[in-house]
Amino acid sequence: MILCIIALPFIIAIFIPNTYTISVTETINRPKQEVYDFMRMLSNQKQYSVWVMEDPNLEPEITGTDGTVGATQKWNSTNENVGEGEQEIVALTGERMDVDLRFKRPFEGHSKAANIFKATTENQTAVTSEFYSESRYPFNLPAYVFGRKMIEEAQRKNLQNVKNILENNKN
């Protein structure tokens, strides 16, 4: 009986995908270029990223030219919820920003993320934040069950924070 209980998660993990995408969209009542210009600057994450704001003492270091391909933001926090890692802008178009995420602590890992910008009207932008992850068996089970929910909540809050910032700071 105990062996069955121990084996059950391993058996379930066989049927869980190793890869997943999380996608969240928020409409921001500002022109697309303004939203894009704000979000492509890694330094602006201090204002809206739940991960950066989790540690008030965190001072992420940006190398390269912020807001351009190759710009990298590194962080190292004593707060284990934030941990240590870096993100690098790997592609930018007027419609999309792609980022590689490399985590060192509390768990080593590599993921990708993107923000996709679509003008719905002249002064309204739909921003879709996507997170792409891959976990090897048997770690795919906890990543799929717990990780997806945590990442989705963070993405949703980040986009709500951007919406509040940009809509309340109209020029």
PDB file of C-alpha atoms in Angstrom:
ATOM      1  CA  MET A   1       0.000   0.000   0.000  1.00  0.00           C
ATOM      2  CA  ILE A   2       2.747   2.478   0.938  1.00  0.00           C
ATOM      3  CA  LEU A   3       4.595   1.620  -2.256  1.00  0.00           C
ATOM      4  CA  CYS A   4       1.445   2.444  -4.276  1.00  0.00           C
ATOM      5  CA  ILE A   5       1.129   5.834  -2.556  1.00  0.00           C
ATOM      6  CA  ILE A   6       4.773   6.618  -3.284  1.00  0.00           C
ATOM      7  CA  ALA A   7       4.508   5.431  -6.891  1.00  0.00           C
ATOM      8  CA  LEU A   8       1.261   7.274  -7.696  1.00  0.00           C
ATOM      9  CA  PRO A   9       2.803  10.733  -8.356  1.00  0.00           C
ATOM     10  CA  PHE A  10       5.456   9.148 -10.587  1.00  0.00           C
ATOM     11  CA  ILE A  11       2.772   7.361 -12.571  1.00  0.00           C
ATOM     12  CA  ILE A  12       0.676  10.534 -12.897  1.00  0.00           C
ATOM     13  CA  ALA A  13       3.757  12.486 -14.048  1.00  0.00           C
ATOM     14  CA  ILE A  14       4.054  10.169 -17.047  1.00  0.00           C
ATOM     15  CA  PHE A  15       0.801  11.602 -18.377  1.00  0.00           C
ATOM     16  CA  ILE A  16       1.560  15.279 -17.609  1.00  0.00           C
ATOM     17  CA  PRO A  17       3.085  17.404 -20.402  1.00  0.00           C
ATOM     18  CA  ASN A  18       6.766  18.333 -20.077  1.00  0.00           C
ATOM     19  CA  THR A  19       6.137  21.727 -21.672  1.00  0.00           C
ATOM     20  CA  TYR A  20       3.492  24.333 -21.129  1.00  0.00           C
ATOM     21  CA  THR A  21       2.612  27.901 -22.050  1.00  0.00           C
ATOM     22  CA  ILE A  22       0.836  30.365 -19.817  1.00  0.00           C
ATOM     23  CA  SER A  23      -0.834  33.294 -21.536  1.00  0.00           C
ATOM     24  CA  VAL A  24      -2.522  36.297 -19.896  1.00  0.00           C
ATOM     25  CA  THR A  25      -3.935  39.361 -21.674  1.00  0.00           C
ATOM     26  CA  GLU A  26      -4.738  42.821 -20.317  1.00  0.00           C
ATOM     27  CA  THR A  27      -6.126  45.817 -22.200  1.00  0.00           C
ATOM     28  CA  ILE A  28      -4.364  49.080 -21.404  1.00  0.00           C
ATOM     29  CA  ASN A  29      -5.937  52.382 -22.375  1.00  0.00           C
ATOM     30  CA  ARG A  30      -2.778  53.884 -23.854  1.00  0.00           C
ATOM     31  CA  PRO A  31      -1.270  53.857 -27.369  1.00  0.00           C
ATOM     32  CA  LYS A  32       0.644  50.734 -28.329  1.00  0.00           C
ATOM     33  CA  GLN A  33       3.981  52.519 -28.767  1.00  0.00           C
ATOM     34  CA  GLU A  34       3.785  53.996 -25.259  1.00  0.00           C
ATOM     35  CA  VAL A  35       3.026  50.599 -23.703  1.00  0.00           C
ATOM     36  CA  TYR A  36       5.758  48.909 -25.742  1.00  0.00           C
ATOM     37  CA  ASP A  37       8.343  51.573 -24.874  1.00  0.00           C
ATOM     38  CA  PHE A  38       7.546  51.273 -21.166  1.00  0.00           C
ATOM     39  CA  MET A  39       7.603  47.470 -20.991  1.00  0.00           C
ATOM     40  CA  ARG A  40      10.743  46.916 -23.083  1.00  0.00           C
ATOM     41  CA  MET A  41      12.802  48.796 -20.480  1.00  0.00           C
ATOM     42  CA  LEU A  42      13.955  46.203 -17.956  1.00  0.00           C
ATOM     43  CA  SER A  43      14.558  48.970 -15.397  1.00  0.00           C
ATOM     44  CA  ASN A  44      10.805  49.721 -15.358  1.00  0.00           C
ATOM     45  CA  GLN A  45      10.153  46.310 -13.805  1.00  0.00           C
ATOM     46  CA  LYS A  46      10.993  47.893 -10.443  1.00  0.00           C
ATOM     47  CA  GLN A  47       7.617  49.608 -10.763  1.00  0.00           C
ATOM     48  CA  TYR A  48       5.442  46.672 -11.794  1.00  0.00           C
ATOM     49  CA  SER A  49       7.068  43.232 -11.465  1.00  0.00           C
ATOM     50  CA  VAL A  50       5.807  41.282  -8.466  1.00  0.00           C
ATOM     51  CA  TRP A  51       9.102  39.387  -8.450  1.00  0.00           C
ATOM     52  CA  VAL A  52      11.266  42.511  -8.265  1.00  0.00           C
ATOM     53  CA  MET A  53       8.944  44.197  -5.762  1.00  0.00           C
ATOM     54  CA  GLU A  54       8.965  41.066  -3.536  1.00  0.00           C
ATOM     55  CA  ASP A  55      12.386  42.161  -2.227  1.00  0.00           C
ATOM     56  CA  PRO A  56      12.446  45.910  -1.451  1.00  0.00           C
ATOM     57  CA  ASN A  57      16.257  45.737  -1.072  1.00  0.00           C
ATOM     58  CA  LEU A  58      16.776  44.189  -4.508  1.00  0.00           C
ATOM     59  CA  GLU A  59      18.880  46.254  -6.893  1.00  0.00           C
ATOM     60  CA  PRO A  60      18.867  44.398 -10.221  1.00  0.00           C
ATOM     61  CA  GLU A  61      21.919  45.076 -12.390  1.00  0.00           C
ATOM     62  CA  ILE A  62      21.398  45.770 -16.088  1.00  0.00           C
ATOM     63  CA  THR A  63      24.205  45.191 -18.560  1.00  0.00           C
ATOM     64  CA  GLY A  64      24.042  46.294 -22.163  1.00  0.00           C
ATOM     65  CA  THR A  65      21.704  49.024 -23.320  1.00  0.00           C
ATOM     66  CA  ASP A  66      18.374  48.756 -21.494  1.00  0.00           C
ATOM     67  CA  GLY A  67      15.433  48.179 -23.808  1.00  0.00           C
ATOM     68  CA  THR A  68      17.516  46.683 -26.636  1.00  0.00           C
ATOM     69  CA  VAL A  69      18.371  43.170 -27.759  1.00  0.00           C
ATOM     70  CA  GLY A  70      21.149  41.796 -25.578  1.00  0.00           C
ATOM     71  CA  ALA A  71      20.264  43.857 -22.502  1.00  0.00           C
ATOM     72  CA  THR A  72      20.461  41.589 -19.470  1.00  0.00           C
ATOM     73  CA  GLN A  73      19.046  42.134 -16.010  1.00  0.00           C
ATOM     74  CA  LYS A  74      20.673  40.113 -13.238  1.00  0.00           C
ATOM     75  CA  TRP A  75      19.306  39.724  -9.739  1.00  0.00           C
ATOM     76  CA  ASN A  76      20.509  38.093  -6.549  1.00  0.00           C
ATOM     77  CA  SER A  77      18.178  38.250  -3.576  1.00  0.00           C
ATOM     78  CA  THR A  78      18.421  36.821  -0.089  1.00  0.00           C
ATOM     79  CA  ASN A  79      14.645  36.347  -0.374  1.00  0.00           C
ATOM     80  CA  GLU A  80      14.235  32.748  -1.584  1.00  0.00           C
ATOM     81  CA  ASN A  81      10.965  33.669  -3.346  1.00  0.00           C
ATOM     82  CA  VAL A  82      13.059  35.893  -5.630  1.00  0.00           C
ATOM     83  CA  GLY A  83      16.308  33.919  -5.687  1.00  0.00           C
ATOM     84  CA  GLU A  84      19.049  34.519  -8.211  1.00  0.00           C
ATOM     85  CA  GLY A  85      18.992  34.631 -11.976  1.00  0.00           C
ATOM     86  CA  GLU A  86      18.947  36.788 -15.050  1.00  0.00           C
ATOM     87  CA  GLN A  87      16.791  37.708 -17.984  1.00  0.00           C
ATOM     88  CA  GLU A  88      17.997  38.749 -21.407  1.00  0.00           C
ATOM     89  CA  ILE A  89      16.095  40.484 -24.185  1.00  0.00           C
ATOM     90  CA  VAL A  90      16.634  38.200 -27.184  1.00  0.00           C
ATOM     91  CA  ALA A  91      14.219  39.746 -29.721  1.00  0.00           C
ATOM     92  CA  LEU A  92      12.347  43.017 -30.144  1.00  0.00           C
ATOM     93  CA  THR A  93       9.917  44.117 -32.795  1.00  0.00           C
ATOM     94  CA  GLY A  94       7.243  46.772 -32.530  1.00  0.00           C
ATOM     95  CA  GLU A  95       4.813  43.945 -31.797  1.00  0.00           C
ATOM     96  CA  ARG A  96       6.742  41.651 -29.490  1.00  0.00           C
ATOM     97  CA  MET A  97       9.486  41.379 -26.859  1.00  0.00           C
ATOM     98  CA  ASP A  98      11.113  37.965 -26.243  1.00  0.00           C
ATOM     99  CA  VAL A  99      13.147  37.219 -23.126  1.00  0.00           C
ATOM    100  CA  ASP A 100      15.303  34.295 -22.006  1.00  0.00           C
ATOM    101  CA  LEU A 101      15.082  33.593 -18.278  1.00  0.00           C
ATOM    102  CA  ARG A 102      17.926  31.783 -16.560  1.00  0.00           C
ATOM    103  CA  PHE A 103      17.355  30.830 -12.932  1.00  0.00           C
ATOM    104  CA  LYS A 104      20.183  29.885 -10.573  1.00  0.00           C
ATOM    105  CA  ARG A 105      18.495  29.775  -7.182  1.00  0.00           C
ATOM    106  CA  PRO A 106      16.389  28.457  -5.486  1.00  0.00           C
ATOM    107  CA  PHE A 107      16.185  26.089  -8.499  1.00  0.00           C
ATOM    108  CA  GLU A 108      18.270  26.020 -11.643  1.00  0.00           C
ATOM    109  CA  GLY A 109      16.247  26.328 -14.780  1.00  0.00           C
ATOM    110  CA  HIS A 110      15.712  28.004 -18.119  1.00  0.00           C
ATOM    111  CA  SER A 111      12.478  29.412 -19.479  1.00  0.00           C
ATOM    112  CA  LYS A 112      11.346  31.870 -22.093  1.00  0.00           C
ATOM    113  CA  ALA A 113       8.796  34.662 -21.936  1.00  0.00           C
ATOM    114  CA  ALA A 114       7.266  37.162 -24.329  1.00  0.00           C
ATOM    115  CA  ASN A 115       5.114  40.248 -24.277  1.00  0.00           C
ATOM    116  CA  ILE A 116       2.969  40.699 -27.371  1.00  0.00           C
ATOM    117  CA  PHE A 117       1.522  44.146 -28.142  1.00  0.00           C
ATOM    118  CA  LYS A 118      -1.555  44.710 -30.324  1.00  0.00           C
ATOM    119  CA  ALA A 119      -3.263  48.041 -30.880  1.00  0.00           C
ATOM    120  CA  THR A 120      -7.012  47.523 -30.544  1.00  0.00           C
ATOM    121  CA  THR A 121      -7.703  51.228 -31.153  1.00  0.00           C
ATOM    122  CA  GLU A 122      -5.444  54.274 -31.502  1.00  0.00           C
ATOM    123  CA  ASN A 123      -5.362  54.694 -27.713  1.00  0.00           C
ATOM    124  CA  GLN A 124      -5.853  51.129 -26.530  1.00  0.00           C
ATOM    125  CA  THR A 125      -3.415  48.220 -26.456  1.00  0.00           C
ATOM    126  CA  ALA A 126      -3.935  44.547 -25.712  1.00  0.00           C
ATOM    127  CA  VAL A 127      -0.796  43.149 -24.082  1.00  0.00           C
ATOM    128  CA  THR A 128      -0.409  39.394 -23.906  1.00  0.00           C
ATOM    129  CA  SER A 129       2.215  38.106 -21.507  1.00  0.00           C
ATOM    130  CA  GLU A 130       3.339  34.575 -22.278  1.00  0.00           C
ATOM    131  CA  PHE A 131       5.589  32.244 -20.296  1.00  0.00           C
ATOM    132  CA  TYR A 132       7.022  29.078 -21.835  1.00  0.00           C
ATOM    133  CA  SER A 133       8.400  26.380 -19.579  1.00  0.00           C
ATOM    134  CA  GLU A 134       9.785  22.886 -19.841  1.00  0.00           C
ATOM    135  CA  SER A 135      10.304  20.465 -16.966  1.00  0.00           C
ATOM    136  CA  ARG A 136      11.750  16.988 -17.145  1.00  0.00           C
ATOM    137  CA  TYR A 137      10.017  13.970 -15.662  1.00  0.00           C
ATOM    138  CA  PRO A 138       9.152  13.688 -12.749  1.00  0.00           C
ATOM    139  CA  PHE A 139       9.492  17.429 -12.012  1.00  0.00           C
ATOM    140  CA  ASN A 140       6.891  18.135 -14.693  1.00  0.00           C
ATOM    141  CA  LEU A 141       4.130  17.192 -12.214  1.00  0.00           C
ATOM    142  CA  PRO A 142       4.778  19.865  -9.546  1.00  0.00           C
ATOM    143  CA  ALA A 143       5.705  22.437 -12.223  1.00  0.00           C
ATOM    144  CA  TYR A 144       2.445  21.808 -14.055  1.00  0.00           C
ATOM    145  CA  VAL A 145       0.247  21.655 -10.948  1.00  0.00           C
ATOM    146  CA  PHE A 146       1.767  24.421  -8.807  1.00  0.00           C
ATOM    147  CA  GLY A 147       4.094  26.409 -11.071  1.00  0.00           C
ATOM    148  CA  ARG A 148       1.494  27.297 -13.690  1.00  0.00           C
ATOM    149  CA  LYS A 149      -0.866  28.851 -11.139  1.00  0.00           C
ATOM    150  CA  MET A 150       1.915  30.875  -9.497  1.00  0.00           C
ATOM    151  CA  ILE A 151       3.234  32.168 -12.834  1.00  0.00           C
ATOM    152  CA  GLU A 152      -0.255  33.007 -14.121  1.00  0.00           C
ATOM    153  CA  GLU A 153      -1.054  35.020 -10.970  1.00  0.00           C
ATOM    154  CA  ALA A 154       2.254  36.901 -11.278  1.00  0.00           C
ATOM    155  CA  GLN A 155       1.680  37.659 -14.979  1.00  0.00           C
ATOM    156  CA  ARG A 156      -1.831  38.906 -14.289  1.00  0.00           C
ATOM    157  CA  LYS A 157      -0.656  41.155 -11.448  1.00  0.00           C
ATOM    158  CA  ASN A 158       2.270  42.488 -13.492  1.00  0.00           C
ATOM    159  CA  LEU A 159      -0.031  43.500 -16.351  1.00  0.00           C
ATOM    160  CA  GLN A 160      -2.518  45.066 -13.931  1.00  0.00           C
ATOM    161  CA  ASN A 161       0.363  47.045 -12.411  1.00  0.00           C
ATOM    162  CA  VAL A 162       1.453  48.260 -15.871  1.00  0.00           C
ATOM    163  CA  LYS A 163      -2.145  49.225 -16.644  1.00  0.00           C
ATOM    164  CA  ASN A 164      -2.422  51.221 -13.403  1.00  0.00           C
ATOM    165  CA  ILE A 165       0.906  52.977 -13.951  1.00  0.00           C
ATOM    166  CA  LEU A 166       0.299  53.965 -17.571  1.00  0.00           C
ATOM    167  CA  GLU A 167      -3.373  54.869 -17.242  1.00  0.00           C
ATOM    168  CA  ASN A 168      -2.788  56.983 -14.127  1.00  0.00           C
ATOM    169  CA  ASN A 169       0.232  58.827 -15.552  1.00  0.00           C
ATOM    170  CA  LYS A 170      -1.393  60.256 -18.669  1.00  0.00           C
ATOM    171  CA  ASN A 171       0.469  63.153 -20.203  1.00  0.00           C
TER     172      ASN A 171
END
